[in-house]
Amino acid sequence: MRHLLSLADFSKKEILEILEIAKNLKTEFKKGFYSKPLENKILGMIFEKNSTRTRVSFESGIYQLGGCGIFLSSNDTQLSRGEPIKDTARVLSSMVDLIMMRTSDHARLEEFAHYSKVPLINGLSDDFHPTQLLADYLTMQECGKDKDPVVAYIGDGNNMAHSWLMLASKMGFTLKIASPKGYEVKNEIYQKALEFAKISGAKISLMQDPKEAIKDADVVTTDTWASMGQEDEKKERIKAFSGYCVDSELLALSKKDSIFLHCLPAYRGQEVSEEVLEGTQSKIFLEAENRLHAQKGAMVWLHQNR
């Protein structure tokens, strides 16, 4: 059974297959036509963390593919009352065709997948956000930034940074991550990326200086400094990330035709300035729209390769 918990589990060929399906489905969408490859299929959606883009894109996506989605918040399942994950996984996967889970601890996803009879998609965990990176790479393709790009990630070594590590190491491009001391990516994930990079030829480097990372970049990306569940650290993090705001001055160090990406929601004036977010290099809303199409591609691919 194939699951989408992290891009670490996929080859470059498979990632490109998913995105080719996504592009074809997007073309149909723009023409107002739906081929419905998942007609009468059911997607169970478990949300233990709130979401705007993830919920709407998955729910709209499965509907456009001909199926339907069942939304389950943390209050709608017995998981909130302490039912073992393995029990919920076995029961729910006997009733639906695909499952998406958005949670905190990545180990919860791994346990769920172990007992699930159908493909499980990671809608976000504290370690990885693979569906976002599929949308990001689709955006890079559409903007002509997928041919040996240099990508600069500026900010917290969180699930987005980890996911960029997986994407770069699989696709074979250059990735530079700048994070302040104490907020670096997890070493075990970095080491895994380096192992993949030996095969793909990716060039991956970690540093603290955002100016060094962003120099001559084709793609510049960042994420919020305080993710969900870290609100109590906000003041401390704002202080630690001083100098890491992607403003027009910092962005000017990248290539003139570089693009800016952000998974959203963005805190304007913190990790990115209003000017950059609303500027001509910003592709954040194309990127957000591509969540819909990339996830449709992933659902179709997983159902075909289960």
CSV table of N, CA, C and O in Angstrom, one decimal, residues 27-80:
chain,number,residue,atom,x,y,z
A,27,THR,N,-5.7,21.7,-16.4
A,27,THR,CA,-6.1,22.1,-17.7
A,27,THR,C,-7.6,21.8,-17.9
A,27,THR,O,-8.4,22.7,-18.4
A,28,GLU,N,-8.1,20.7,-17.4
A,28,GLU,CA,-9.5,20.4,-17.5
A,28,GLU,C,-10.3,21.4,-16.7
A,28,GLU,O,-11.3,21.9,-17.1
A,29,PHE,N,-9.8,21.7,-15.5
A,29,PHE,CA,-10.5,22.6,-14.5
A,29,PHE,C,-10.7,24.0,-15.2
A,29,PHE,O,-11.7,24.6,-15.1
A,30,LYS,N,-9.6,24.4,-15.8
A,30,LYS,CA,-9.7,25.8,-16.5
A,30,LYS,C,-10.7,25.8,-17.6
A,30,LYS,O,-11.2,26.8,-18.0
A,31,LYS,N,-10.9,24.6,-18.2
A,31,LYS,CA,-11.9,24.5,-19.3
A,31,LYS,C,-13.3,24.2,-18.8
A,31,LYS,O,-14.3,24.1,-19.6
A,32,GLY,N,-13.4,24.1,-17.5
A,32,GLY,CA,-14.7,23.8,-16.9
A,32,GLY,C,-15.2,22.3,-17.1
A,32,GLY,O,-16.4,22.0,-17.0
A,33,PHE,N,-14.2,21.4,-17.3
A,33,PHE,CA,-14.5,20.0,-17.5
A,33,PHE,C,-13.9,19.2,-16.4
A,33,PHE,O,-12.7,19.4,-16.0
A,34,TYR,N,-14.6,18.2,-16.0
A,34,TYR,CA,-14.1,17.2,-15.0
A,34,TYR,C,-14.2,15.8,-15.5
A,34,TYR,O,-15.4,15.3,-15.7
A,35,SER,N,-13.1,15.1,-15.6
A,35,SER,CA,-13.2,13.7,-16.1
A,35,SER,C,-13.6,12.7,-15.1
A,35,SER,O,-13.9,11.6,-15.4
A,36,LYS,N,-13.5,13.1,-13.8
A,36,LYS,CA,-14.0,12.3,-12.7
A,36,LYS,C,-13.4,10.9,-12.6
A,36,LYS,O,-14.1,9.9,-12.5
A,37,PRO,N,-12.0,10.8,-12.5
A,37,PRO,CA,-11.4,9.5,-12.3
A,37,PRO,C,-11.6,8.8,-11.0
A,37,PRO,O,-11.3,7.7,-10.9
A,38,LEU,N,-12.1,9.6,-10.0
A,38,LEU,CA,-12.4,9.0,-8.7
A,38,LEU,C,-13.9,9.0,-8.4
A,38,LEU,O,-14.3,9.2,-7.3
A,39,GLU,N,-14.7,8.7,-9.5
A,39,GLU,CA,-16.1,8.7,-9.3
A,39,GLU,C,-16.6,7.7,-8.3
A,39,GLU,O,-16.1,6.6,-8.3
A,40,ASN,N,-17.5,8.2,-7.4
A,40,ASN,CA,-18.0,7.4,-6.3
A,40,ASN,C,-17.0,7.0,-5.3
A,40,ASN,O,-17.4,6.1,-4.4
A,41,LYS,N,-15.8,7.6,-5.3
A,41,LYS,CA,-14.8,7.3,-4.2
A,41,LYS,C,-15.0,8.2,-3.1
A,41,LYS,O,-15.5,9.4,-3.2
A,42,ILE,N,-14.6,7.8,-1.9
A,42,ILE,CA,-14.8,8.6,-0.7
A,42,ILE,C,-13.5,8.9,0.0
A,42,ILE,O,-12.7,8.0,0.2
A,43,LEU,N,-13.3,10.2,0.3
A,43,LEU,CA,-12.1,10.6,1.0
A,43,LEU,C,-12.5,11.0,2.5
A,43,LEU,O,-13.3,11.8,2.7
A,44,GLY,N,-11.9,10.3,3.4
A,44,GLY,CA,-12.1,10.6,4.8
A,44,GLY,C,-11.0,11.6,5.2
A,44,GLY,O,-9.8,11.4,4.9
A,45,MET,N,-11.4,12.8,5.8
A,45,MET,CA,-10.5,13.8,6.1
A,45,MET,C,-10.5,14.1,7.6
A,45,MET,O,-11.4,14.6,8.2
A,46,ILE,N,-9.4,13.7,8.3
A,46,ILE,CA,-9.2,13.9,9.7
A,46,ILE,C,-8.4,15.1,10.0
A,46,ILE,O,-7.2,15.2,9.7
A,47,PHE,N,-9.0,16.1,10.7
A,47,PHE,CA,-8.4,17.4,11.0
A,47,PHE,C,-8.2,17.5,12.5
A,47,PHE,O,-9.1,17.8,13.2
A,48,GLU,N,-7.0,17.2,13.0
A,48,GLU,CA,-6.6,17.5,14.4
A,48,GLU,C,-6.0,18.8,14.5
A,48,GLU,O,-5.7,19.3,15.6
A,49,LYS,N,-5.7,19.5,13.4
A,49,LYS,CA,-5.3,20.9,13.3
A,49,LYS,C,-6.1,21.7,12.4
A,49,LYS,O,-6.5,21.1,11.3
A,50,ASN,N,-6.4,22.9,12.7
A,50,ASN,CA,-7.3,23.7,11.8
A,50,ASN,C,-6.6,24.0,10.5
A,50,ASN,O,-5.4,23.9,10.4
A,51,SER,N,-7.4,24.4,9.5
A,51,SER,CA,-6.9,24.7,8.2
A,51,SER,C,-7.9,25.4,7.4
A,51,SER,O,-9.1,25.3,7.5
A,52,THR,N,-7.4,26.2,6.4
A,52,THR,CA,-8.2,26.9,5.4
A,52,THR,C,-7.9,26.2,4.1
A,52,THR,O,-8.8,25.5,3.5
A,53,ARG,N,-6.7,26.3,3.6
A,53,ARG,CA,-6.3,25.8,2.3
A,53,ARG,C,-6.4,24.3,2.2
A,53,ARG,O,-6.9,23.7,1.2
A,54,THR,N,-6.0,23.6,3.2
A,54,THR,CA,-6.0,22.1,3.2
A,54,THR,C,-7.4,21.6,3.1
A,54,THR,O,-7.7,20.7,2.3
A,55,ARG,N,-8.3,22.1,3.9
A,55,ARG,CA,-9.7,21.6,3.9
A,55,ARG,C,-10.4,21.9,2.6
A,55,ARG,O,-10.9,21.0,2.0
A,56,VAL,N,-10.3,23.1,2.2
A,56,VAL,CA,-11.1,23.5,1.0
A,56,VAL,C,-10.5,22.8,-0.3
A,56,VAL,O,-11.2,22.3,-1.1
A,57,SER,N,-9.2,22.7,-0.4
A,57,SER,CA,-8.6,22.1,-1.5
A,57,SER,C,-8.8,20.6,-1.6
A,57,SER,O,-9.1,20.0,-2.7
A,58,PHE,N,-8.8,19.9,-0.5
A,58,PHE,CA,-9.1,18.5,-0.5
A,58,PHE,C,-10.6,18.2,-0.7
A,58,PHE,O,-11.0,17.3,-1.5
A,59,GLU,N,-11.4,19.0,-0.1
A,59,GLU,CA,-12.9,18.8,-0.2
A,59,GLU,C,-13.3,19.1,-1.6
A,59,GLU,O,-14.1,18.4,-2.2
A,60,SER,N,-12.9,20.2,-2.1
A,60,SER,CA,-13.2,20.6,-3.5
A,60,SER,C,-12.6,19.6,-4.5
A,60,SER,O,-13.2,19.2,-5.5
A,61,GLY,N,-11.4,19.2,-4.2
A,61,GLY,CA,-10.7,18.3,-5.1
A,61,GLY,C,-11.3,17.0,-5.3
A,61,GLY,O,-11.5,16.5,-6.4
A,62,ILE,N,-11.7,16.3,-4.2
A,62,ILE,CA,-12.3,15.0,-4.3
A,62,ILE,C,-13.7,15.1,-5.0
A,62,ILE,O,-14.1,14.2,-5.8
A,63,TYR,N,-14.4,16.2,-4.8
A,63,TYR,CA,-15.7,16.5,-5.4
A,63,TYR,C,-15.5,16.6,-6.9
A,63,TYR,O,-16.2,16.0,-7.7
A,64,GLN,N,-14.5,17.4,-7.3
A,64,GLN,CA,-14.2,17.6,-8.8
A,64,GLN,C,-13.8,16.3,-9.4
A,64,GLN,O,-14.0,16.1,-10.6
A,65,LEU,N,-13.2,15.4,-8.7
A,65,LEU,CA,-12.7,14.1,-9.2
A,65,LEU,C,-13.9,13.1,-9.3
A,65,LEU,O,-13.7,12.0,-9.7
A,66,GLY,N,-15.1,13.5,-8.8
A,66,GLY,CA,-16.2,12.6,-8.9
A,66,GLY,C,-16.6,11.9,-7.6
A,66,GLY,O,-17.6,11.1,-7.6
A,67,GLY,N,-15.8,12.2,-6.6
A,67,GLY,CA,-16.1,11.5,-5.3
A,67,GLY,C,-16.7,12.5,-4.3
A,67,GLY,O,-17.2,13.6,-4.6
A,68,CYS,N,-16.6,12.1,-3.0
A,68,CYS,CA,-17.1,13.0,-2.0
A,68,CYS,C,-16.1,12.9,-0.8
A,68,CYS,O,-15.4,11.9,-0.6
A,69,GLY,N,-16.1,14.0,0.1
A,69,GLY,CA,-15.2,14.0,1.2
A,69,GLY,C,-16.0,14.0,2.5
A,69,GLY,O,-17.1,14.6,2.6
A,70,ILE,N,-15.5,13.4,3.5
A,70,ILE,CA,-16.1,13.4,4.9
A,70,ILE,C,-15.2,14.1,5.8
A,70,ILE,O,-14.1,13.7,6.0
A,71,PHE,N,-15.6,15.3,6.3
A,71,PHE,CA,-14.8,16.1,7.2
A,71,PHE,C,-15.0,15.6,8.6
A,71,PHE,O,-16.1,15.5,9.2
A,72,LEU,N,-13.9,15.3,9.3
A,72,LEU,CA,-13.9,14.8,10.7
A,72,LEU,C,-12.9,15.7,11.5
A,72,LEU,O,-11.7,15.6,11.3
A,73,SER,N,-13.4,16.6,12.3
A,73,SER,CA,-12.6,17.4,13.2
A,73,SER,C,-12.2,16.5,14.4
A,73,SER,O,-12.6,15.4,14.6
A,74,SER,N,-11.3,17.1,15.2
A,74,SER,CA,-10.9,16.4,16.4
A,74,SER,C,-12.0,16.0,17.4
A,74,SER,O,-11.9,15.1,18.2
A,75,ASN,N,-13.1,16.8,17.3
A,75,ASN,CA,-14.3,16.5,18.1
A,75,ASN,C,-15.2,15.5,17.5
A,75,ASN,O,-16.2,15.1,18.1
A,76,ASP,N,-15.0,15.1,16.2
A,76,ASP,CA,-15.9,14.2,15.5
A,76,ASP,C,-15.5,12.7,15.5
A,76,ASP,O,-16.3,11.9,15.0
A,77,THR,N,-14.3,12.4,16.1
A,77,THR,CA,-13.9,11.0,16.1
A,77,THR,C,-13.7,10.6,17.5
A,77,THR,O,-13.5,11.4,18.5
A,78,GLN,N,-13.6,9.3,17.7
A,78,GLN,CA,-13.3,8.7,19.0
A,78,GLN,C,-11.8,8.9,19.4
A,78,GLN,O,-11.4,8.6,20.5
A,79,LEU,N,-11.0,9.4,18.5
A,79,LEU,CA,-9.6,9.6,18.8
A,79,LEU,C,-9.5,10.6,19.9
A,79,LEU,O,-8.6,10.6,20.8
A,80,SER,N,-10.4,11.6,20.0
A,80,SER,CA,-10.4,12.6,21.0
A,80,SER,C,-10.8,12.1,22.4
A,80,SER,O,-10.5,12.7,23.4
